[in-house]
């Protein structure tokens, strides 16, 4: 039975399982999904955030993070360390939890992401770490995905550069979280039908969003 369509106005993804299956053929994407599940299991078993963060940093390279190893070093030290702790408190509870946060809590999350971003790294790189730590909540905030979600973000065409800054973290997660909630039943069924890796509904939408907004170009000649 074909997977139910996924609707993110003005877009309708008619065959999301095909896109999810295509993405899983990419070695980096495949490895990233298995790493996310391993880190989810580690969190459930009580592995501390500091240890999981150290593993998630280089794991983010599997989905083409543009963060460099000096950025990773900075993120593991002061003053960046408290930002991860703040985000750990605010990103644990899935899209519904995020959308239910008070304005001051959302402002704190924005401040933490701003501290992590800088002239050498944007919100895409931060999100690719956070999506390994909180797969139940986060999406990968590549430029194409942000624009596809309907947010105003101008970037040069062609190769994904990850130019979006920290100011787009909250609105992107708002739009993405609302889309997960609106499509929850279809996404849960989609994740269950995917056999290449263990995904939940949030991850299923994120992966399909990447292919629909940018990644499908990798399969056009196949």
mmCIF file of C-alpha atoms in Angstrom:
data_model
loop_
_atom_site.group_PDB
_atom_site.id
_atom_site.type_symbol
_atom_site.label_atom_id
_atom_site.label_comp_id
_atom_site.label_asym_id
_atom_site.label_seq_id
_atom_site.Cartn_x
_atom_site.Cartn_y
_atom_site.Cartn_z
ATOM 1 C CA UNK A 1 0.000 0.000 0.000
ATOM 2 C CA UNK A 2 1.471 3.409 -0.934
ATOM 3 C CA UNK A 3 2.271 5.812 1.876
ATOM 4 C CA UNK A 4 -0.235 8.584 2.560
ATOM 5 C CA UNK A 5 0.629 11.995 1.122
ATOM 6 C CA UNK A 6 2.341 14.552 3.356
ATOM 7 C CA UNK A 7 0.992 18.109 3.186
ATOM 8 C CA UNK A 8 3.065 21.177 4.027
ATOM 9 C CA UNK A 9 1.224 24.099 2.384
ATOM 10 C CA UNK A 10 1.623 24.885 -0.428
ATOM 11 C CA UNK A 11 3.386 21.555 -1.028
ATOM 12 C CA UNK A 12 1.963 18.046 -1.189
ATOM 13 C CA UNK A 13 4.439 15.147 -1.180
ATOM 14 C CA UNK A 14 2.511 12.454 -3.006
ATOM 15 C CA UNK A 15 4.963 9.556 -2.613
ATOM 16 C CA UNK A 16 6.982 10.141 0.569
ATOM 17 C CA UNK A 17 8.131 6.530 0.928
ATOM 18 C CA UNK A 18 9.885 6.736 -2.438
ATOM 19 C CA UNK A 19 11.795 9.808 -1.285
ATOM 20 C CA UNK A 20 12.668 8.203 2.040
ATOM 21 C CA UNK A 21 13.902 5.074 0.284
ATOM 22 C CA UNK A 22 15.991 7.094 -2.160
ATOM 23 C CA UNK A 23 17.661 9.025 0.629
ATOM 24 C CA UNK A 24 18.615 5.821 2.445
ATOM 25 C CA UNK A 25 20.782 4.797 -0.513
ATOM 26 C CA UNK A 26 23.173 7.662 0.280
ATOM 27 C CA UNK A 27 25.920 6.324 2.579
ATOM 28 C CA UNK A 28 26.146 9.432 4.730
ATOM 29 C CA UNK A 29 22.399 9.668 5.222
ATOM 30 C CA UNK A 30 22.213 5.965 6.057
ATOM 31 C CA UNK A 31 24.984 6.268 8.643
ATOM 32 C CA UNK A 32 23.477 9.422 10.125
ATOM 33 C CA UNK A 33 20.145 7.701 10.725
ATOM 34 C CA UNK A 34 21.808 4.790 12.502
ATOM 35 C CA UNK A 35 23.877 7.192 14.607
ATOM 36 C CA UNK A 36 20.743 9.090 15.615
ATOM 37 C CA UNK A 37 19.114 5.884 16.787
ATOM 38 C CA UNK A 38 22.233 4.822 18.698
ATOM 39 C CA UNK A 39 22.355 8.201 20.458
ATOM 40 C CA UNK A 40 18.649 7.925 21.284
ATOM 41 C CA UNK A 41 19.310 4.550 22.914
ATOM 42 C CA UNK A 42 22.310 6.016 24.755
ATOM 43 C CA UNK A 43 20.175 8.864 26.120
ATOM 44 C CA UNK A 44 17.527 6.399 27.302
ATOM 45 C CA UNK A 45 20.243 4.479 29.147
ATOM 46 C CA UNK A 46 21.424 7.604 30.936
ATOM 47 C CA UNK A 47 24.602 8.443 29.014
ATOM 48 C CA UNK A 48 25.390 12.069 29.973
ATOM 49 C CA UNK A 49 24.840 14.887 27.510
ATOM 50 C CA UNK A 50 28.546 15.777 27.430
ATOM 51 C CA UNK A 51 29.433 12.302 26.166
ATOM 52 C CA UNK A 52 26.630 12.190 23.623
ATOM 53 C CA UNK A 53 27.532 15.661 22.358
ATOM 54 C CA UNK A 54 31.135 14.655 21.701
ATOM 55 C CA UNK A 55 29.887 11.788 19.515
ATOM 56 C CA UNK A 56 27.220 13.860 17.756
ATOM 57 C CA UNK A 57 29.679 16.498 16.553
ATOM 58 C CA UNK A 58 31.554 14.403 14.023
ATOM 59 C CA UNK A 59 28.381 12.469 13.243
ATOM 60 C CA UNK A 60 26.953 15.685 11.820
ATOM 61 C CA UNK A 61 29.535 15.534 9.023
ATOM 62 C CA UNK A 62 27.612 12.576 7.554
ATOM 63 C CA UNK A 63 24.921 15.007 6.416
ATOM 64 C CA UNK A 64 27.402 17.553 5.080
ATOM 65 C CA UNK A 65 27.723 19.867 8.048
ATOM 66 C CA UNK A 66 30.022 22.760 7.216
ATOM 67 C CA UNK A 67 31.266 23.053 10.791
ATOM 68 C CA UNK A 68 35.015 22.507 11.033
ATOM 69 C CA UNK A 69 36.938 20.662 13.715
ATOM 70 C CA UNK A 70 37.976 23.988 15.348
ATOM 71 C CA UNK A 71 34.263 24.799 15.655
ATOM 72 C CA UNK A 72 33.705 21.427 17.316
ATOM 73 C CA UNK A 73 36.508 22.183 19.755
ATOM 74 C CA UNK A 74 34.885 25.522 20.570
ATOM 75 C CA UNK A 75 31.512 23.872 21.099
ATOM 76 C CA UNK A 76 32.968 21.478 23.667
ATOM 77 C CA UNK A 77 34.428 24.278 25.776
ATOM 78 C CA UNK A 78 33.287 27.364 27.656
ATOM 79 C CA UNK A 79 31.359 29.524 26.935
ATOM 80 C CA UNK A 80 29.506 27.212 24.540
ATOM 81 C CA UNK A 81 28.909 24.378 27.003
ATOM 82 C CA UNK A 82 26.018 26.055 28.876
ATOM 83 C CA UNK A 83 24.183 26.630 25.584
ATOM 84 C CA UNK A 84 23.963 22.876 24.986
ATOM 85 C CA UNK A 85 22.666 22.374 28.530
ATOM 86 C CA UNK A 86 19.939 24.984 27.972
ATOM 87 C CA UNK A 87 18.905 23.381 24.702
ATOM 88 C CA UNK A 88 18.876 19.965 26.366
ATOM 89 C CA UNK A 89 16.115 21.220 28.654
ATOM 90 C CA UNK A 90 14.039 22.748 25.858
ATOM 91 C CA UNK A 91 14.268 20.251 22.989
ATOM 92 C CA UNK A 92 13.512 16.930 24.653
ATOM 93 C CA UNK A 93 9.763 16.726 24.272
ATOM 94 C CA UNK A 94 9.086 16.574 20.551
ATOM 95 C CA UNK A 95 7.233 19.068 18.362
ATOM 96 C CA UNK A 96 4.295 19.354 20.743
ATOM 97 C CA UNK A 97 6.639 20.167 23.599
ATOM 98 C CA UNK A 98 8.484 22.759 21.542
ATOM 99 C CA UNK A 99 5.304 24.433 20.297
ATOM 100 C CA UNK A 100 4.005 24.581 23.856
ATOM 101 C CA UNK A 101 6.979 26.501 25.267
ATOM 102 C CA UNK A 102 6.441 29.961 26.697
ATOM 103 C CA UNK A 103 7.818 32.960 24.859
ATOM 104 C CA UNK A 104 10.614 33.456 27.365
ATOM 105 C CA UNK A 105 11.722 29.826 26.997
ATOM 106 C CA UNK A 106 11.788 30.154 23.227
ATOM 107 C CA UNK A 107 13.847 33.327 23.595
ATOM 108 C CA UNK A 108 16.332 31.418 25.742
ATOM 109 C CA UNK A 109 16.603 28.733 23.049
ATOM 110 C CA UNK A 110 17.227 31.412 20.435
ATOM 111 C CA UNK A 111 19.956 32.963 22.582
ATOM 112 C CA UNK A 112 21.650 29.586 23.032
ATOM 113 C CA UNK A 113 21.674 28.940 19.276
ATOM 114 C CA UNK A 114 22.971 32.471 18.670
ATOM 115 C CA UNK A 115 25.883 31.763 20.999
ATOM 116 C CA UNK A 116 26.721 28.579 19.073
ATOM 117 C CA UNK A 117 26.482 30.208 15.655
ATOM 118 C CA UNK A 118 28.980 32.765 14.418
ATOM 119 C CA UNK A 119 30.725 34.170 11.394
ATOM 120 C CA UNK A 120 32.136 30.733 10.599
ATOM 121 C CA UNK A 121 29.035 28.583 11.140
ATOM 122 C CA UNK A 122 25.287 28.932 10.662
ATOM 123 C CA UNK A 123 22.147 27.350 12.028
ATOM 124 C CA UNK A 124 22.337 24.388 9.618
ATOM 125 C CA UNK A 125 25.483 23.057 11.277
ATOM 126 C CA UNK A 126 24.022 23.513 14.761
ATOM 127 C CA UNK A 127 20.810 21.755 13.739
ATOM 128 C CA UNK A 128 22.720 18.755 12.373
ATOM 129 C CA UNK A 129 24.184 18.168 15.821
ATOM 130 C CA UNK A 130 20.905 18.821 17.623
ATOM 131 C CA UNK A 131 19.029 16.424 15.332
ATOM 132 C CA UNK A 132 21.331 13.631 16.498
ATOM 133 C CA UNK A 133 20.751 14.538 20.145
ATOM 134 C CA UNK A 134 17.003 15.243 19.863
ATOM 135 C CA UNK A 135 15.733 13.318 16.811
ATOM 136 C CA UNK A 136 12.221 13.456 18.240
ATOM 137 C CA UNK A 137 12.143 17.254 17.819
ATOM 138 C CA UNK A 138 14.684 18.677 15.377
ATOM 139 C CA UNK A 139 14.946 19.078 11.639
ATOM 140 C CA UNK A 140 18.042 19.779 9.558
ATOM 141 C CA UNK A 141 17.930 23.507 8.814
ATOM 142 C CA UNK A 142 19.563 23.630 5.422
ATOM 143 C CA UNK A 143 18.865 26.704 3.305
ATOM 144 C CA UNK A 144 16.661 24.865 0.820
ATOM 145 C CA UNK A 145 14.585 23.246 3.570
ATOM 146 C CA UNK A 146 14.023 26.576 5.328
ATOM 147 C CA UNK A 147 12.779 28.183 2.112
ATOM 148 C CA UNK A 148 10.651 25.120 1.272
ATOM 149 C CA UNK A 149 8.900 25.497 4.634
ATOM 150 C CA UNK A 150 7.777 28.926 3.476
ATOM 151 C CA UNK A 151 10.182 31.099 5.451
ATOM 152 C CA UNK A 152 11.769 34.144 3.885
ATOM 153 C CA UNK A 153 15.399 33.218 3.353
ATOM 154 C CA UNK A 154 17.340 34.217 0.271
ATOM 155 C CA UNK A 155 20.401 32.225 -0.741
ATOM 156 C CA UNK A 156 22.415 31.613 -3.871
ATOM 157 C CA UNK A 157 21.142 28.771 -6.086
ATOM 158 C CA UNK A 158 23.117 25.579 -6.504
ATOM 159 C CA UNK A 159 25.083 23.692 -3.881
ATOM 160 C CA UNK A 160 23.771 23.836 -0.327
ATOM 161 C CA UNK A 161 25.863 26.322 1.667
ATOM 162 C CA UNK A 162 24.092 26.533 5.022
ATOM 163 C CA UNK A 163 23.993 30.325 5.047
ATOM 164 C CA UNK A 164 20.991 30.822 7.366
ATOM 165 C CA UNK A 165 21.777 32.406 10.696
ATOM 166 C CA UNK A 166 20.549 31.850 14.233
ATOM 167 C CA UNK A 167 17.527 34.128 13.799
ATOM 168 C CA UNK A 168 15.867 31.435 11.682
ATOM 169 C CA UNK A 169 16.110 28.687 14.309
ATOM 170 C CA UNK A 170 12.845 29.412 16.127
ATOM 171 C CA UNK A 171 10.652 30.140 13.067
ATOM 172 C CA UNK A 172 11.998 27.081 11.241
ATOM 173 C CA UNK A 173 11.370 24.783 14.177
ATOM 174 C CA UNK A 174 7.903 26.323 14.586
ATOM 175 C CA UNK A 175 6.993 25.647 10.951
ATOM 176 C CA UNK A 176 8.513 22.179 10.966
ATOM 177 C CA UNK A 177 6.942 21.214 14.301
ATOM 178 C CA UNK A 178 3.515 22.343 13.132
ATOM 179 C CA UNK A 179 3.929 20.216 9.996
ATOM 180 C CA UNK A 180 4.819 17.146 12.079
ATOM 181 C CA UNK A 181 1.767 17.631 14.290
ATOM 182 C CA UNK A 182 -0.531 18.155 11.304
ATOM 183 C CA UNK A 183 0.747 14.988 9.569
ATOM 184 C CA UNK A 184 1.425 12.869 12.654
ATOM 185 C CA UNK A 185 -0.631 9.822 11.666
ATOM 186 C CA UNK A 186 0.724 9.651 8.113
ATOM 187 C CA UNK A 187 4.294 10.216 9.302
ATOM 188 C CA UNK A 188 4.068 7.498 11.941
ATOM 189 C CA UNK A 189 2.915 5.038 9.284
ATOM 190 C CA UNK A 190 5.641 6.242 6.929
ATOM 191 C CA UNK A 191 8.354 5.718 9.547
ATOM 192 C CA UNK A 192 7.043 2.211 10.254
ATOM 193 C CA UNK A 193 7.149 1.343 6.555
ATOM 194 C CA UNK A 194 10.787 2.439 6.221
ATOM 195 C CA UNK A 195 13.093 -0.553 6.714
ATOM 196 C CA UNK A 196 16.577 0.946 6.231
ATOM 197 C CA UNK A 197 16.752 2.539 9.709
ATOM 198 C CA UNK A 198 14.704 3.165 12.825
ATOM 199 C CA UNK A 199 12.946 6.510 12.437
ATOM 200 C CA UNK A 200 10.116 8.258 14.226
ATOM 201 C CA UNK A 201 7.518 10.589 12.716
ATOM 202 C CA UNK A 202 9.659 13.700 13.185
ATOM 203 C CA UNK A 203 12.651 12.127 11.480
ATOM 204 C CA UNK A 204 10.515 10.801 8.637
ATOM 205 C CA UNK A 205 9.317 14.309 7.799
ATOM 206 C CA UNK A 206 12.808 15.766 8.095
ATOM 207 C CA UNK A 207 14.289 13.194 5.706
ATOM 208 C CA UNK A 208 11.499 13.596 3.168
ATOM 209 C CA UNK A 209 11.773 17.375 3.447
ATOM 210 C CA UNK A 210 15.464 17.244 2.541
ATOM 211 C CA UNK A 211 14.855 15.145 -0.576
ATOM 212 C CA UNK A 212 11.865 17.213 -1.677
ATOM 213 C CA UNK A 213 13.614 20.555 -1.184
ATOM 214 C CA UNK A 214 17.116 19.700 -2.401
ATOM 215 C CA UNK A 215 18.210 16.081 -2.443
ATOM 216 C CA UNK A 216 16.119 14.769 -5.308
ATOM 217 C CA UNK A 217 18.681 16.210 -7.738
ATOM 218 C CA UNK A 218 21.039 13.398 -6.702
ATOM 219 C CA UNK A 219 18.653 10.803 -8.102
ATOM 220 C CA UNK A 220 17.564 12.428 -11.356
ATOM 221 C CA UNK A 221 20.022 10.439 -13.486
ATOM 222 C CA UNK A 222 19.447 7.121 -11.780
#
